[in-house]
Tab-separated table of C-alpha atoms in Angstrom:
chain	number	residue	atom	x	y	z
A	1321	MET	CA	96.316	94.710	84.598
A	1322	PHE	CA	96.921	97.749	85.720
A	1323	GLU	CA	95.181	99.964	82.702
A	1324	LYS	CA	91.919	97.263	84.037
A	1325	LEU	CA	92.832	98.406	87.405
A	1326	VAL	CA	92.557	102.101	86.879
A	1327	GLU	CA	89.203	101.769	84.818
A	1328	ILE	CA	87.441	99.697	88.083
A	1329	ILE	CA	88.483	102.137	90.477
A	1330	CYS	CA	87.167	105.022	88.358
A	1331	ASN	CA	83.952	103.381	89.216
A	1332	TYR	CA	83.983	103.770	92.862
A	1333	VAL	CA	85.455	107.294	93.190
A	1334	GLU	CA	86.043	110.315	91.822
A	1335	VAL	CA	89.374	110.771	89.923
A	1336	GLU	CA	90.773	111.339	86.705
A	1337	PRO	CA	92.719	107.958	85.035
A	1338	GLU	CA	95.098	110.054	84.492
A	1339	ASN	CA	95.691	110.867	88.241
A	1340	ILE	CA	96.049	107.239	89.444
A	1341	HIS	CA	99.388	105.954	89.634
A	1342	PRO	CA	100.945	102.921	91.046
A	1343	GLU	CA	101.738	104.514	94.317
A	1344	SER	CA	98.413	106.073	95.084
A	1345	ARG	CA	96.991	104.769	98.076
A	1346	PHE	CA	93.394	103.601	98.029
A	1347	VAL	CA	92.219	105.582	101.309
A	1348	GLU	CA	94.725	108.528	101.628
A	1349	ASP	CA	95.412	109.771	98.062
A	1350	LEU	CA	91.895	108.302	95.642
A	1351	GLY	CA	89.275	108.760	98.821
A	1352	PHE	CA	88.289	105.282	99.363
A	1353	THR	CA	86.354	104.075	102.490
A	1354	SER	CA	86.320	100.536	103.534
A	1355	PHE	CA	83.147	99.898	101.957
A	1356	ASP	CA	83.958	101.507	98.709
A	1357	PHE	CA	87.289	99.074	98.539
A	1358	MET	CA	85.059	95.860	99.309
A	1359	SER	CA	82.570	96.677	96.770
A	1360	MET	CA	85.203	97.298	94.373
A	1361	LEU	CA	86.804	93.906	95.254
A	1362	GLY	CA	83.861	92.001	94.617
A	1363	GLU	CA	83.871	93.525	90.794
A	1364	ILE	CA	88.115	92.325	90.519
A	1365	GLU	CA	86.725	88.892	91.505
A	1366	ASP	CA	83.879	88.753	88.723
A	1367	GLU	CA	86.396	90.613	86.001
A	1368	TRP	CA	89.113	88.403	86.877
A	1369	ASP	CA	87.470	85.219	87.766
A	1370	ILE	CA	89.360	84.960	91.294
A	1371	GLU	CA	88.789	84.646	94.523
A	1372	VAL	CA	90.464	87.196	96.644
A	1373	ASP	CA	92.017	86.433	100.715
A	1374	GLN	CA	90.435	88.632	103.050
A	1375	GLU	CA	93.352	88.418	105.515
A	1376	LYS	CA	95.577	89.950	102.380
A	1377	VAL	CA	93.672	92.641	101.247
A	1378	VAL	CA	93.255	94.221	104.426
A	1379	ASN	CA	97.105	95.036	104.038
A	1380	ILE	CA	96.684	96.164	100.457
A	1381	ARG	CA	97.467	99.950	100.603
A	1382	THR	CA	98.413	101.248	96.815
A	1383	VAL	CA	97.320	100.348	93.175
A	1384	GLN	CA	100.822	98.547	92.764
A	1385	GLU	CA	100.280	96.297	95.542
A	1386	ALA	CA	96.926	95.617	94.750
A	1387	VAL	CA	98.048	94.644	90.889
A	1388	ASP	CA	100.855	92.728	92.080
A	1389	TYR	CA	98.483	90.694	94.658
A	1390	LEU	CA	95.884	90.078	91.430
A	1391	GLN	CA	98.884	88.588	89.104
A	1392	THR	CA	99.771	86.139	91.719
A	1393	LEU	CA	95.764	84.887	92.108
A	1394	ALA	CA	95.883	85.158	87.781
A	1395	ASP	CA	99.105	83.156	87.515
């Protein structure tokens, strides 16, 4: 799931895949805006056929936190 999320992240920000790590923060390290993040969530919902909880995703700061949250929805 991490690798697929990295692919999706690269669609929204100009960061090389090898520079994205589990501890990378979306805003501070990867340069996401809130619009980028919400757009990415839409793609994630389509990709994994899930629905994210808007109240929970506002607390996601790192790539690993996103992976952990997505795994709870995919199970």
